[in-house]
Each structure stands twice: as C-alpha cells, then as structure tokens.
C-alpha cells in the first residue's frame, strides 16, 4: 500500500503526463481521501455495486486525482489506467464521473455533492433500512454555494445521522485566501452547528486524527456529523503550499524534480 | 391536472414501491390521495429546489424513482444546473413535474409565468419533455413516464376535469405513446400544432374557422421531445403550418417544428404563435393574459385566415 507522499508523487506524474491538473487541491484533501479508503470505507473493489457498501462522494470534485490513485490502489480498476488520465479514450477525467468503478456520483460543479449524499443517506435510513454510512467531502469554497446550505438544512431536518461530511478547509480558494474573499465565512464551525450538525475539528493531514474522528460518527444521535479538517493547499511541496496560483497548474521539469525531492520519493517518469 | 397527477402517481406507486415524491413546500393536501396511502414516500424539502433535485438524485442512485413537483417556474429554473448535472448528465430515472405552466397564475406577475420551460428542458440531452392537454392525458402521460427509465419533464396546465376531446368523443381513448402526436381533428386547409392547455383555444378557433369554410387539422404534440417528426413531415404536404404554445415564441414547439422543416428542406407557409419574446406586465384572468400575448381564440382564427389567404 502506498504511503501518502507516494500518492502525491503519482498525482504529479499523472499531471505531467496529461498536461493538466488540480495538483494543489488534491494535495490538501489527500489524507482525508486516503484515510477514508484505507481505514474507513467498507467497500468491495471487485464488487463495486455491493448493496451494503459505504458510499463516498467527492463533492470537491477537482480533488479527484487522489481518488483515482486510491481506487486503483485498492483494485477497483487497473493502475495502468492512471497513465491515460485526461487523455483521449480515458474514462478518468478532471472530475470523477459515474462509470468509473468506485465512483458514486458524477461531480464537478461545486455545491451538488452534499445534497446527493443526503439523498442516499435518506434512502438508506428510511426506505432500505441499511446500516451503511454515506460520506461527502467538500471544499471550503464550496461552502459559499447556497445549495450546500440547502442540503445542510435538509440533512439535519431529516435527522440523517448516517451521513458524515468532511470539509477540506485549506483556507485558500481559487483567487486567494477565503477570508479575503468573504470575511463572513468565519465563524465556520458555528454555522454548521446552527444548521443542526454535530461538529468536530481536526488536523486534516493526520491520518490518525482523521481516523479517530471519523470513527466516532455519528457524534450525536439523530444529527448528521461534520468534520472540519484544517489543511494546507499544496501540502507536501514547499513552493505550492498556500500559493493560489497552484490551484490549477502543472509542474515544469524543474518543479517536478524539486517536488519529488521534497516528497522524498524517486521520480516516476 | 393536479388531481390527475395525484391519481396516477398513486396508481403507479401501488405497483412499484420504488416510486416516491419529492416536493418543494407543496402541501401534502395537493397530492391527497398519494400522501394518505404512502405518507412515508412523500418528502418535502421546503423552499429549496436545488435540494429537491440533489436529494432526488441521491434517491435515484439507490434505485428509487422520484417524482419531483412544484411550480413550473421554480421547478425548472431555480435548480436548472442540478437538473442538467445531477439528473441528465448522470441519466437518472427522475421525473420532474412543473405545475402551473403558462399563465395558470394570471394575477401573480411574470415571476410566476412559466414560459421558458419547453425550451430549457428540451435542450438538455437525455431529457423527455411532455405537455399534456387535459387531466385524462396527464394521467396517461404520468403512467407512461413511470415506465420510462430516464429523465423526463412534464408541464401541467389548467386544473379542471373535462376532456379536451369532448366527453362523448372516442378520440380521447387513444393509447398514449411518448413521442407520438395525436390527431385531434382532421382537415385539409392548414395544420395547427398545439400542446398543453392552449389546445382548448385551438379547438375553439377551429370551430370558428369551420364556420368560415376553413378546415384546420389539429395535431396535439403532447411530447415536445422527442418531437414527432413524421407528423411534421406529413403536415408539410398541406403546405400551411401554425404552431401554438403557451410559451415564449423562442425555443418551444414552434422552434422544434421549424428545425424539422428546415433540416428536411420543407418549404411551407409557417407561423409560430407564442408569447412574443416579452414579459407580461398584465393581471387578470388567464384568457385575458392569453389575449394580451396574442394567443386568444380570435388571434388564432385571424392567423389561420391570413395564412390561408396569402398562400
């Protein structure tokens, strides 16, 4: 099994091969997605439609590079497919879609995933009486969308304690720091409490802290749970960390070499 | 037509327990029969249309068959991106019902006039678009769509319980088929394509025209997408076509018919009747608004006379 920095290395490799990528956004959400796949999700890679599986929706869809690496690592599809990411004929594109084994919903436009996760959780709790959990991972910027808050209000009103949201709170959105764009974004955790969710905050780059927190869900009966994971955009590569321009940018050969050096792994291509 | 929706949803749900209803602040009383029999299958998300669609997408991903219902303006526009991305792009089995299409709320102002829905729904890949003419057609349409495995939009019109085909008529006994238009009246002088509640005005106009010796063929295009191409090609033989819709003149069935004619190089005398690319700042009864928009019975008669005279 890969360690997180090896996942980062593979992501850079995929970005360079395809010439396109949201590298830094994938690096901030990396340990969250890693922890879910390695420590939490009850899934069967060779039976992706297993009806009792846990569901995971990456609503922060532009972080999908890490999801693809993890899915192939677990055996949902061959690792060779990663090398064709975002190239002609590939089913792996810049935002994950239904049809890729292990992907539960087509996302891409921010603000959709939490509502969809809510619907799955609703069916599980009230119609099918299933015990699986549904996880939705959101970006901080996505919590500026009104539709996110519609889903938040709905989920708690429907008492969906089988629903867990995790926010990749890296504090930087596409054009700059979140608080410089919208100063009323904070107090953030309070907003979720006000919307009826039970809240925990953790270091979003600690697999251990994430695992401990996620396993405590539901934090309170009859309430959906949310983990606000404090992260660093571009985590792992010094020249990317918290630098807005790296939201959507591919490394040039020098940057690629430097990145692998900092991650402490051998170059992949 | 709401009562017909209620009755048909209830009938469908009795045979298929994956059917559920998701509404945006619509009272359970509006779908009384359904909510009495299947209270747990009725989900109200409040005034939150984006959440209606997102939640429905989640339900559909677990194998449920959600029917969404609220006023047509909000149902189609507030959550348009959700309809496009969550429903159509994922090609999920979700039916979207817009109540009060056209000028059904004639005193409430333009924010409540649904005049764009045919256009914006039919442009979406994987979407089927139906506009039934009366409660009987509504029931048939809902039952047919309940068996159709994919996204669909239905615009409901006027309430009331009479058949547009006439109570004694057997014309109304046709078997509803998605995509197959219905001949309401035969005629050789011109063809009028209509859809939805406005067909009542078309029929009344045709009666007037008959008195003047003009025989209008009336074709009910209950399905706007996929449009009945054969019916249009057949109509072209008569050489004079009018389309009538309680919808903007841009993008609805008028445009859909024009596309077919142009694609096949069919030159005919052709008039699109609809709201002339304007918002109505008018209040009153629906017939008054229709007249102001140029869709009154007299307007249809005049247009038909004109098209017959000039060609």
Short mmCIF file of N, CA and C in Angstrom, two decimals, chain B residues 58-209:
data_model
loop_
_atom_site.label_atom_id
_atom_site.label_comp_id
_atom_site.label_asym_id
_atom_site.label_seq_id
_atom_site.Cartn_x
_atom_site.Cartn_y
_atom_site.Cartn_z
N UNK B 58 -29.77 11.51 -5.22
CA UNK B 58 -29.28 10.52 -4.26
C UNK B 58 -30.24 9.35 -4.15
N UNK B 59 -31.53 9.64 -4.09
CA UNK B 59 -32.53 8.57 -4.02
C UNK B 59 -32.45 7.69 -5.27
N UNK B 60 -32.35 8.31 -6.42
CA UNK B 60 -32.30 7.56 -7.68
C UNK B 60 -31.07 6.68 -7.75
N UNK B 61 -29.97 7.15 -7.18
CA UNK B 61 -28.74 6.36 -7.20
C UNK B 61 -28.87 5.10 -6.35
N UNK B 62 -29.87 5.07 -5.45
CA UNK B 62 -30.10 3.84 -4.68
C UNK B 62 -31.22 3.01 -5.29
N UNK B 63 -31.71 3.42 -6.45
CA UNK B 63 -32.73 2.63 -7.14
C UNK B 63 -34.16 3.11 -6.97
N UNK B 64 -34.35 4.23 -6.29
CA UNK B 64 -35.71 4.75 -6.15
C UNK B 64 -36.08 5.53 -7.42
N UNK B 65 -37.40 5.78 -7.59
CA UNK B 65 -37.86 6.53 -8.76
C UNK B 65 -38.60 7.77 -8.28
N UNK B 66 -37.87 8.85 -8.08
CA UNK B 66 -38.51 10.06 -7.55
C UNK B 66 -39.29 10.84 -8.60
N UNK B 67 -40.44 11.36 -8.18
CA UNK B 67 -41.21 12.31 -8.96
C UNK B 67 -41.14 13.62 -8.20
N UNK B 68 -40.65 14.66 -8.87
CA UNK B 68 -40.50 15.96 -8.23
C UNK B 68 -41.66 16.85 -8.63
N UNK B 69 -42.11 17.69 -7.73
CA UNK B 69 -43.26 18.53 -8.06
C UNK B 69 -43.22 19.84 -7.32
N UNK B 70 -43.25 20.92 -8.07
CA UNK B 70 -43.54 22.24 -7.53
C UNK B 70 -43.91 23.13 -8.71
N UNK B 71 -44.07 24.40 -8.47
CA UNK B 71 -44.48 25.31 -9.54
C UNK B 71 -43.43 25.33 -10.64
N UNK B 72 -43.91 25.31 -11.88
CA UNK B 72 -43.05 25.11 -13.04
C UNK B 72 -41.88 26.09 -13.14
N UNK B 73 -42.10 27.36 -12.80
CA UNK B 73 -41.02 28.34 -12.90
C UNK B 73 -39.87 27.93 -12.00
N UNK B 74 -40.17 27.65 -10.74
CA UNK B 74 -39.11 27.33 -9.78
C UNK B 74 -38.54 25.94 -10.05
N UNK B 75 -39.42 25.03 -10.48
CA UNK B 75 -39.00 23.65 -10.70
C UNK B 75 -37.95 23.56 -11.79
N UNK B 76 -38.09 24.40 -12.82
CA UNK B 76 -37.17 24.28 -13.95
C UNK B 76 -36.00 25.24 -13.88
N UNK B 77 -36.20 26.41 -13.26
CA UNK B 77 -35.15 27.42 -13.37
C UNK B 77 -34.26 27.55 -12.15
N UNK B 78 -34.88 27.50 -10.97
CA UNK B 78 -34.08 27.67 -9.75
C UNK B 78 -32.97 26.63 -9.67
N UNK B 79 -33.26 25.44 -10.11
CA UNK B 79 -32.34 24.31 -9.96
C UNK B 79 -31.93 23.76 -11.31
N UNK B 80 -31.80 24.64 -12.29
CA UNK B 80 -31.52 24.17 -13.65
C UNK B 80 -30.20 23.42 -13.73
N UNK B 81 -29.18 23.91 -13.06
CA UNK B 81 -27.89 23.22 -13.13
C UNK B 81 -27.97 21.84 -12.49
N UNK B 82 -28.76 21.74 -11.42
CA UNK B 82 -28.93 20.42 -10.80
C UNK B 82 -29.65 19.47 -11.76
N UNK B 83 -30.66 20.00 -12.49
CA UNK B 83 -31.37 19.15 -13.45
C UNK B 83 -30.39 18.70 -14.54
N UNK B 84 -29.55 19.62 -14.98
CA UNK B 84 -28.60 19.28 -16.03
C UNK B 84 -27.55 18.28 -15.54
N UNK B 85 -26.86 18.62 -14.44
CA UNK B 85 -25.73 17.82 -13.99
C UNK B 85 -26.12 16.57 -13.21
N UNK B 86 -27.05 16.73 -12.26
CA UNK B 86 -27.37 15.60 -11.39
C UNK B 86 -28.33 14.62 -12.05
N UNK B 87 -29.28 15.16 -12.85
CA UNK B 87 -30.30 14.29 -13.44
C UNK B 87 -29.91 13.84 -14.85
N UNK B 88 -29.68 14.82 -15.75
CA UNK B 88 -29.46 14.46 -17.15
C UNK B 88 -28.07 13.91 -17.43
N UNK B 89 -27.04 14.54 -16.89
CA UNK B 89 -25.67 14.07 -17.14
C UNK B 89 -25.48 12.67 -16.55
N UNK B 90 -26.09 12.41 -15.40
CA UNK B 90 -26.00 11.08 -14.81
C UNK B 90 -27.09 10.16 -15.36
N UNK B 91 -27.99 10.73 -16.17
CA UNK B 91 -29.07 9.96 -16.80
C UNK B 91 -29.87 9.14 -15.78
N UNK B 92 -30.34 9.81 -14.74
CA UNK B 92 -31.05 9.12 -13.68
C UNK B 92 -32.55 9.09 -13.92
N UNK B 93 -33.19 8.09 -13.33
CA UNK B 93 -34.63 7.89 -13.52
C UNK B 93 -35.41 8.81 -12.60
N UNK B 94 -35.52 10.06 -13.00
CA UNK B 94 -36.19 11.08 -12.19
C UNK B 94 -37.18 11.81 -13.07
N UNK B 95 -38.40 12.01 -12.55
CA UNK B 95 -39.42 12.73 -13.31
C UNK B 95 -39.65 14.08 -12.63
N UNK B 96 -39.62 15.10 -13.44
CA UNK B 96 -39.73 16.46 -12.93
C UNK B 96 -41.05 17.05 -13.40
N UNK B 97 -41.94 17.36 -12.46
CA UNK B 97 -43.26 17.85 -12.83
C UNK B 97 -43.38 19.32 -12.46
N UNK B 98 -43.68 20.14 -13.42
CA UNK B 98 -43.86 21.57 -13.18
C UNK B 98 -45.34 21.90 -13.20
N UNK B 99 -45.87 22.37 -12.08
CA UNK B 99 -47.28 22.73 -12.04
C UNK B 99 -47.49 24.17 -12.48
N UNK B 100 -48.69 24.47 -12.93
CA UNK B 100 -48.99 25.85 -13.27
C UNK B 100 -48.17 26.41 -14.41
N UNK B 101 -48.06 25.65 -15.48
CA UNK B 101 -47.31 26.14 -16.63
C UNK B 101 -48.06 27.25 -17.35
N UNK B 102 -47.35 28.04 -18.11
CA UNK B 102 -48.00 29.12 -18.86
C UNK B 102 -48.53 30.20 -17.93
N UNK B 103 -49.75 30.61 -18.15
CA UNK B 103 -50.37 31.70 -17.39
C UNK B 103 -51.39 31.18 -16.37
N UNK B 104 -51.12 30.03 -15.79
CA UNK B 104 -52.08 29.46 -14.85
C UNK B 104 -52.23 30.32 -13.60
N UNK B 105 -51.17 31.11 -13.28
CA UNK B 105 -51.27 32.04 -12.14
C UNK B 105 -51.34 33.46 -12.69
N UNK B 106 -52.45 33.86 -13.27
CA UNK B 106 -52.50 35.08 -14.07
C UNK B 106 -52.48 36.38 -13.27
N UNK B 107 -52.63 36.29 -11.94
CA UNK B 107 -52.61 37.54 -11.17
C UNK B 107 -51.31 37.73 -10.41
N UNK B 108 -50.38 36.84 -10.59
CA UNK B 108 -49.19 36.86 -9.74
C UNK B 108 -47.95 37.47 -10.37
N UNK B 109 -48.06 37.92 -11.61
CA UNK B 109 -46.91 38.58 -12.22
C UNK B 109 -45.95 37.62 -12.91
N UNK B 110 -45.03 38.20 -13.66
CA UNK B 110 -44.17 37.42 -14.55
C UNK B 110 -43.27 36.42 -13.84
N UNK B 111 -42.97 36.66 -12.57
CA UNK B 111 -42.11 35.69 -11.87
C UNK B 111 -42.78 34.32 -11.79
N UNK B 112 -44.11 34.31 -11.93
CA UNK B 112 -44.87 33.06 -11.83
C UNK B 112 -45.43 32.61 -13.18
N UNK B 113 -44.99 33.23 -14.29
CA UNK B 113 -45.40 32.78 -15.62
C UNK B 113 -44.34 31.83 -16.15
N UNK B 114 -44.70 30.56 -16.33
CA UNK B 114 -43.74 29.58 -16.84
C UNK B 114 -43.79 29.58 -18.36
N UNK B 115 -42.91 30.31 -18.99
CA UNK B 115 -42.96 30.48 -20.45
C UNK B 115 -41.67 30.05 -21.13
N UNK B 116 -40.75 29.49 -20.36
CA UNK B 116 -39.44 29.11 -20.92
C UNK B 116 -39.17 27.62 -20.78
N UNK B 117 -40.06 26.93 -20.10
CA UNK B 117 -39.74 25.56 -19.69
C UNK B 117 -39.56 24.59 -20.85
N UNK B 118 -40.39 24.71 -21.89
CA UNK B 118 -40.19 23.79 -23.02
C UNK B 118 -38.79 23.96 -23.59
N UNK B 119 -38.39 25.19 -23.76
CA UNK B 119 -37.10 25.49 -24.39
C UNK B 119 -35.93 24.97 -23.57
N UNK B 120 -35.92 25.31 -22.28
CA UNK B 120 -34.74 24.96 -21.49
C UNK B 120 -34.71 23.49 -21.11
N UNK B 121 -35.85 22.85 -21.10
CA UNK B 121 -35.84 21.41 -20.81
C UNK B 121 -35.46 20.61 -22.06
N UNK B 122 -35.95 21.01 -23.24
CA UNK B 122 -35.70 20.18 -24.42
C UNK B 122 -34.25 20.28 -24.90
N UNK B 123 -33.56 21.32 -24.50
CA UNK B 123 -32.17 21.46 -24.93
C UNK B 123 -31.25 20.49 -24.17
N UNK B 124 -31.75 19.89 -23.09
CA UNK B 124 -30.91 19.00 -22.29
C UNK B 124 -30.88 17.59 -22.86
N UNK B 125 -29.67 17.05 -23.08
CA UNK B 125 -29.58 15.67 -23.54
C UNK B 125 -30.22 14.72 -22.52
N UNK B 126 -30.79 13.64 -22.98
CA UNK B 126 -31.44 12.60 -22.16
C UNK B 126 -32.79 13.01 -21.59
N UNK B 127 -33.23 14.24 -21.82
CA UNK B 127 -34.49 14.68 -21.24
C UNK B 127 -35.65 14.44 -22.20
N UNK B 128 -36.74 13.88 -21.67
CA UNK B 128 -38.00 13.75 -22.41
C UNK B 128 -38.91 14.87 -21.91
N UNK B 129 -39.64 15.53 -22.81
CA UNK B 129 -40.48 16.67 -22.40
C UNK B 129 -41.91 16.45 -22.85
N UNK B 130 -42.84 16.48 -21.89
CA UNK B 130 -44.25 16.21 -22.22
C UNK B 130 -45.13 17.33 -21.67
N UNK B 131 -46.12 17.71 -22.46
CA UNK B 131 -47.05 18.76 -22.04
C UNK B 131 -48.47 18.28 -22.33
N UNK B 132 -49.12 17.61 -21.35
CA UNK B 132 -50.44 17.04 -21.60
C UNK B 132 -51.51 18.12 -21.74
N UNK B 133 -52.58 17.79 -22.49
CA UNK B 133 -53.59 18.80 -22.81
C UNK B 133 -54.73 18.86 -21.79
N UNK B 134 -54.97 17.75 -21.12
CA UNK B 134 -56.09 17.74 -20.17
C UNK B 134 -55.82 16.69 -19.10
N UNK B 135 -56.68 16.61 -18.08
CA UNK B 135 -56.41 15.67 -16.99
C UNK B 135 -56.30 14.22 -17.44
N UNK B 136 -57.04 13.84 -18.44
CA UNK B 136 -57.00 12.44 -18.90
C UNK B 136 -55.66 12.14 -19.54
N UNK B 137 -55.18 13.12 -20.32
CA UNK B 137 -53.88 12.93 -20.96
C UNK B 137 -52.77 12.98 -19.90
N UNK B 138 -52.98 13.79 -18.89
CA UNK B 138 -52.00 13.86 -17.80
C UNK B 138 -51.84 12.50 -17.16
N UNK B 139 -52.94 11.87 -16.86
CA UNK B 139 -52.87 10.55 -16.21
C UNK B 139 -52.14 9.55 -17.09
N UNK B 140 -52.51 9.54 -18.39
CA UNK B 140 -51.84 8.60 -19.30
C UNK B 140 -50.35 8.89 -19.36
N UNK B 141 -50.01 10.17 -19.41
CA UNK B 141 -48.60 10.55 -19.54
C UNK B 141 -47.80 10.12 -18.32
N UNK B 142 -48.34 10.38 -17.15
CA UNK B 142 -47.62 10.03 -15.92
C UNK B 142 -47.41 8.52 -15.84
N UNK B 143 -48.43 7.76 -16.17
CA UNK B 143 -48.29 6.30 -16.12
C UNK B 143 -47.27 5.82 -17.15
N UNK B 144 -47.28 6.43 -18.33
CA UNK B 144 -46.31 6.04 -19.36
C UNK B 144 -44.90 6.40 -18.90
N UNK B 145 -44.74 7.57 -18.31
CA UNK B 145 -43.42 8.00 -17.88
C UNK B 145 -42.93 7.21 -16.68
N UNK B 146 -43.84 6.72 -15.86
CA UNK B 146 -43.44 5.90 -14.71
C UNK B 146 -42.74 4.64 -15.21
N UNK B 147 -43.09 4.22 -16.43
CA UNK B 147 -42.47 3.03 -17.01
C UNK B 147 -41.26 3.38 -17.88
N UNK B 148 -40.98 4.66 -18.02
CA UNK B 148 -39.88 5.11 -18.88
C UNK B 148 -38.62 5.29 -18.03
N UNK B 149 -37.54 4.60 -18.37
CA UNK B 149 -36.36 4.62 -17.50
C UNK B 149 -35.41 5.77 -17.78
N UNK B 150 -35.77 6.97 -17.44
CA UNK B 150 -34.84 8.07 -17.67
C UNK B 150 -35.46 9.39 -17.25
N UNK B 151 -34.72 10.49 -17.44
CA UNK B 151 -35.22 11.80 -17.03
C UNK B 151 -36.41 12.25 -17.89
N UNK B 152 -37.37 12.93 -17.27
CA UNK B 152 -38.49 13.50 -18.02
C UNK B 152 -39.00 14.72 -17.30
N UNK B 153 -39.51 15.67 -18.10
CA UNK B 153 -40.15 16.86 -17.56
C UNK B 153 -41.58 16.89 -18.06
N UNK B 154 -42.50 17.17 -17.15
CA UNK B 154 -43.91 17.29 -17.52
C UNK B 154 -44.43 18.63 -17.06
N UNK B 155 -45.03 19.38 -17.99
CA UNK B 155 -45.64 20.64 -17.59
C UNK B 155 -47.14 20.41 -17.44
N UNK B 156 -47.65 20.71 -16.25
CA UNK B 156 -49.09 20.62 -16.03
C UNK B 156 -49.71 21.98 -16.28
N UNK B 157 -50.91 21.97 -16.81
CA UNK B 157 -51.57 23.24 -17.10
C UNK B 157 -52.76 23.48 -16.20
N UNK B 158 -53.82 23.86 -16.86
CA UNK B 158 -55.05 24.20 -16.15
C UNK B 158 -55.60 23.08 -15.32
N UNK B 159 -56.17 23.42 -14.16
CA UNK B 159 -56.95 22.41 -13.44
C UNK B 159 -58.33 22.33 -14.07
N UNK B 160 -59.17 21.47 -13.57
CA UNK B 160 -60.46 21.27 -14.25
C UNK B 160 -60.51 19.83 -14.69
N UNK B 161 -61.68 19.33 -14.97
CA UNK B 161 -61.74 17.88 -15.23
C UNK B 161 -62.41 17.48 -16.52
N UNK B 162 -62.52 18.39 -17.47
CA UNK B 162 -63.18 17.95 -18.70
C UNK B 162 -62.13 17.52 -19.73
N UNK B 163 -62.58 16.64 -20.61
CA UNK B 163 -61.68 16.13 -21.63
C UNK B 163 -61.64 17.10 -22.80
N UNK B 164 -60.45 17.33 -23.30
CA UNK B 164 -60.32 18.25 -24.43
C UNK B 164 -60.86 17.62 -25.70
N UNK B 165 -61.00 16.33 -25.65
CA UNK B 165 -61.51 15.65 -26.84
C UNK B 165 -63.03 15.60 -26.84
N UNK B 166 -63.62 16.12 -25.75
CA UNK B 166 -65.08 16.07 -25.66
C UNK B 166 -65.51 14.81 -24.92
N UNK B 167 -66.52 14.94 -24.09
CA UNK B 167 -66.92 13.82 -23.23
C UNK B 167 -67.40 12.62 -24.02
N UNK B 168 -68.10 12.90 -25.14
CA UNK B 168 -68.66 11.75 -25.88
C UNK B 168 -67.66 11.18 -26.87
N UNK B 169 -66.56 11.90 -27.05
CA UNK B 169 -65.68 11.50 -28.14
C UNK B 169 -64.88 10.26 -27.79
N UNK B 170 -64.65 9.45 -28.78
CA UNK B 170 -63.80 8.28 -28.58
C UNK B 170 -62.36 8.61 -28.94
N UNK B 171 -62.15 9.83 -29.46
CA UNK B 171 -60.79 10.24 -29.82
C UNK B 171 -59.88 10.21 -28.59
N UNK B 172 -60.52 10.47 -27.45
CA UNK B 172 -59.73 10.51 -26.22
C UNK B 172 -59.30 9.14 -25.71
N UNK B 173 -59.73 8.09 -26.41
CA UNK B 173 -59.38 6.74 -25.96
C UNK B 173 -58.08 6.23 -26.54
N UNK B 174 -57.32 7.13 -27.12
CA UNK B 174 -56.08 6.68 -27.76
C UNK B 174 -55.10 6.18 -26.71
N UNK B 175 -54.19 5.31 -27.14
CA UNK B 175 -53.15 4.82 -26.25
C UNK B 175 -51.99 5.80 -26.30
N UNK B 176 -51.66 6.37 -25.14
CA UNK B 176 -50.61 7.39 -25.09
C UNK B 176 -49.26 6.75 -25.37
N UNK B 177 -48.52 7.37 -26.30
CA UNK B 177 -47.16 6.91 -26.57
C UNK B 177 -46.24 8.11 -26.54
N UNK B 178 -45.19 8.00 -25.75
CA UNK B 178 -44.23 9.10 -25.70
C UNK B 178 -43.70 9.32 -27.12
N UNK B 179 -43.77 10.55 -27.60
CA UNK B 179 -43.22 10.87 -28.91
C UNK B 179 -44.20 10.74 -30.06
N UNK B 180 -45.41 10.27 -29.77
CA UNK B 180 -46.38 10.08 -30.86
C UNK B 180 -47.50 11.11 -30.69
N UNK B 181 -47.60 12.05 -31.62
CA UNK B 181 -48.62 13.09 -31.51
C UNK B 181 -50.00 12.48 -31.74
N UNK B 182 -51.04 13.24 -31.42
CA UNK B 182 -52.41 12.74 -31.53
C UNK B 182 -53.22 13.64 -32.45
N UNK B 183 -53.85 13.04 -33.43
CA UNK B 183 -54.70 13.80 -34.33
C UNK B 183 -55.99 14.12 -33.59
N UNK B 184 -56.27 15.40 -33.42
CA UNK B 184 -57.48 15.78 -32.70
C UNK B 184 -58.63 16.03 -33.65
N UNK B 185 -58.27 16.55 -34.80
CA UNK B 185 -59.30 16.86 -35.78
C UNK B 185 -58.66 16.84 -37.16
N UNK B 186 -59.35 16.26 -38.11
CA UNK B 186 -58.77 16.22 -39.45
C UNK B 186 -59.16 17.47 -40.24
N UNK B 187 -58.40 17.75 -41.29
CA UNK B 187 -58.70 18.94 -42.10
C UNK B 187 -57.67 19.05 -43.19
N UNK B 188 -57.99 19.79 -44.23
CA UNK B 188 -57.07 19.84 -45.37
C UNK B 188 -56.53 21.21 -45.71
N UNK B 189 -57.01 22.26 -45.03
CA UNK B 189 -56.59 23.61 -45.43
C UNK B 189 -55.33 24.08 -44.74
N UNK B 190 -55.15 23.68 -43.51
CA UNK B 190 -53.92 24.02 -42.80
C UNK B 190 -53.78 23.07 -41.61
N UNK B 191 -52.55 23.04 -41.06
CA UNK B 191 -52.31 22.21 -39.88
C UNK B 191 -51.95 23.13 -38.71
N UNK B 192 -52.60 22.89 -37.58
CA UNK B 192 -52.22 23.62 -36.36
C UNK B 192 -51.66 22.62 -35.37
N UNK B 193 -50.39 22.81 -35.02
CA UNK B 193 -49.77 22.01 -33.97
C UNK B 193 -49.92 22.78 -32.66
N UNK B 194 -50.45 22.10 -31.63
CA UNK B 194 -50.56 22.75 -30.34
C UNK B 194 -50.09 21.80 -29.26
N UNK B 195 -49.91 22.33 -28.07
CA UNK B 195 -49.52 21.47 -26.95
C UNK B 195 -50.05 22.05 -25.65
N UNK B 196 -50.51 21.17 -24.76
CA UNK B 196 -50.96 21.64 -23.44
C UNK B 196 -52.34 22.28 -23.45
N UNK B 197 -52.62 23.00 -22.38
CA UNK B 197 -53.96 23.57 -22.16
C UNK B 197 -54.42 24.50 -23.28
N UNK B 198 -53.48 25.15 -23.96
CA UNK B 198 -53.85 26.11 -25.01
C UNK B 198 -54.60 25.44 -26.15
N UNK B 199 -54.53 24.13 -26.21
CA UNK B 199 -55.25 23.41 -27.26
C UNK B 199 -56.75 23.67 -27.20
N UNK B 200 -57.22 24.02 -26.00
CA UNK B 200 -58.65 24.35 -25.89
C UNK B 200 -58.97 25.56 -26.77
N UNK B 201 -58.07 26.54 -26.75
CA UNK B 201 -58.27 27.72 -27.62
C UNK B 201 -58.15 27.33 -29.09
N UNK B 202 -57.27 26.39 -29.38
CA UNK B 202 -57.07 25.95 -30.76
C UNK B 202 -58.34 25.26 -31.27
N UNK B 203 -58.93 24.43 -30.44
CA UNK B 203 -60.16 23.73 -30.83
C UNK B 203 -61.29 24.73 -31.06
N UNK B 204 -61.41 25.69 -30.14
CA UNK B 204 -62.45 26.72 -30.29
C UNK B 204 -62.22 27.53 -31.56
N UNK B 205 -60.98 27.82 -31.85
CA UNK B 205 -60.65 28.57 -33.07
C UNK B 205 -61.01 27.75 -34.30
N UNK B 206 -60.72 26.45 -34.24
CA UNK B 206 -61.02 25.58 -35.38
C UNK B 206 -62.53 25.54 -35.64
N UNK B 207 -63.32 25.57 -34.57
CA UNK B 207 -64.79 25.61 -34.72
C UNK B 207 -65.20 26.88 -35.45
N UNK B 208 -64.59 28.01 -35.07
CA UNK B 208 -64.87 29.29 -35.73
C UNK B 208 -64.48 29.23 -37.20
N UNK B 209 -63.32 28.67 -37.47
CA UNK B 209 -62.80 28.59 -38.84
C UNK B 209 -63.72 27.75 -39.73
#
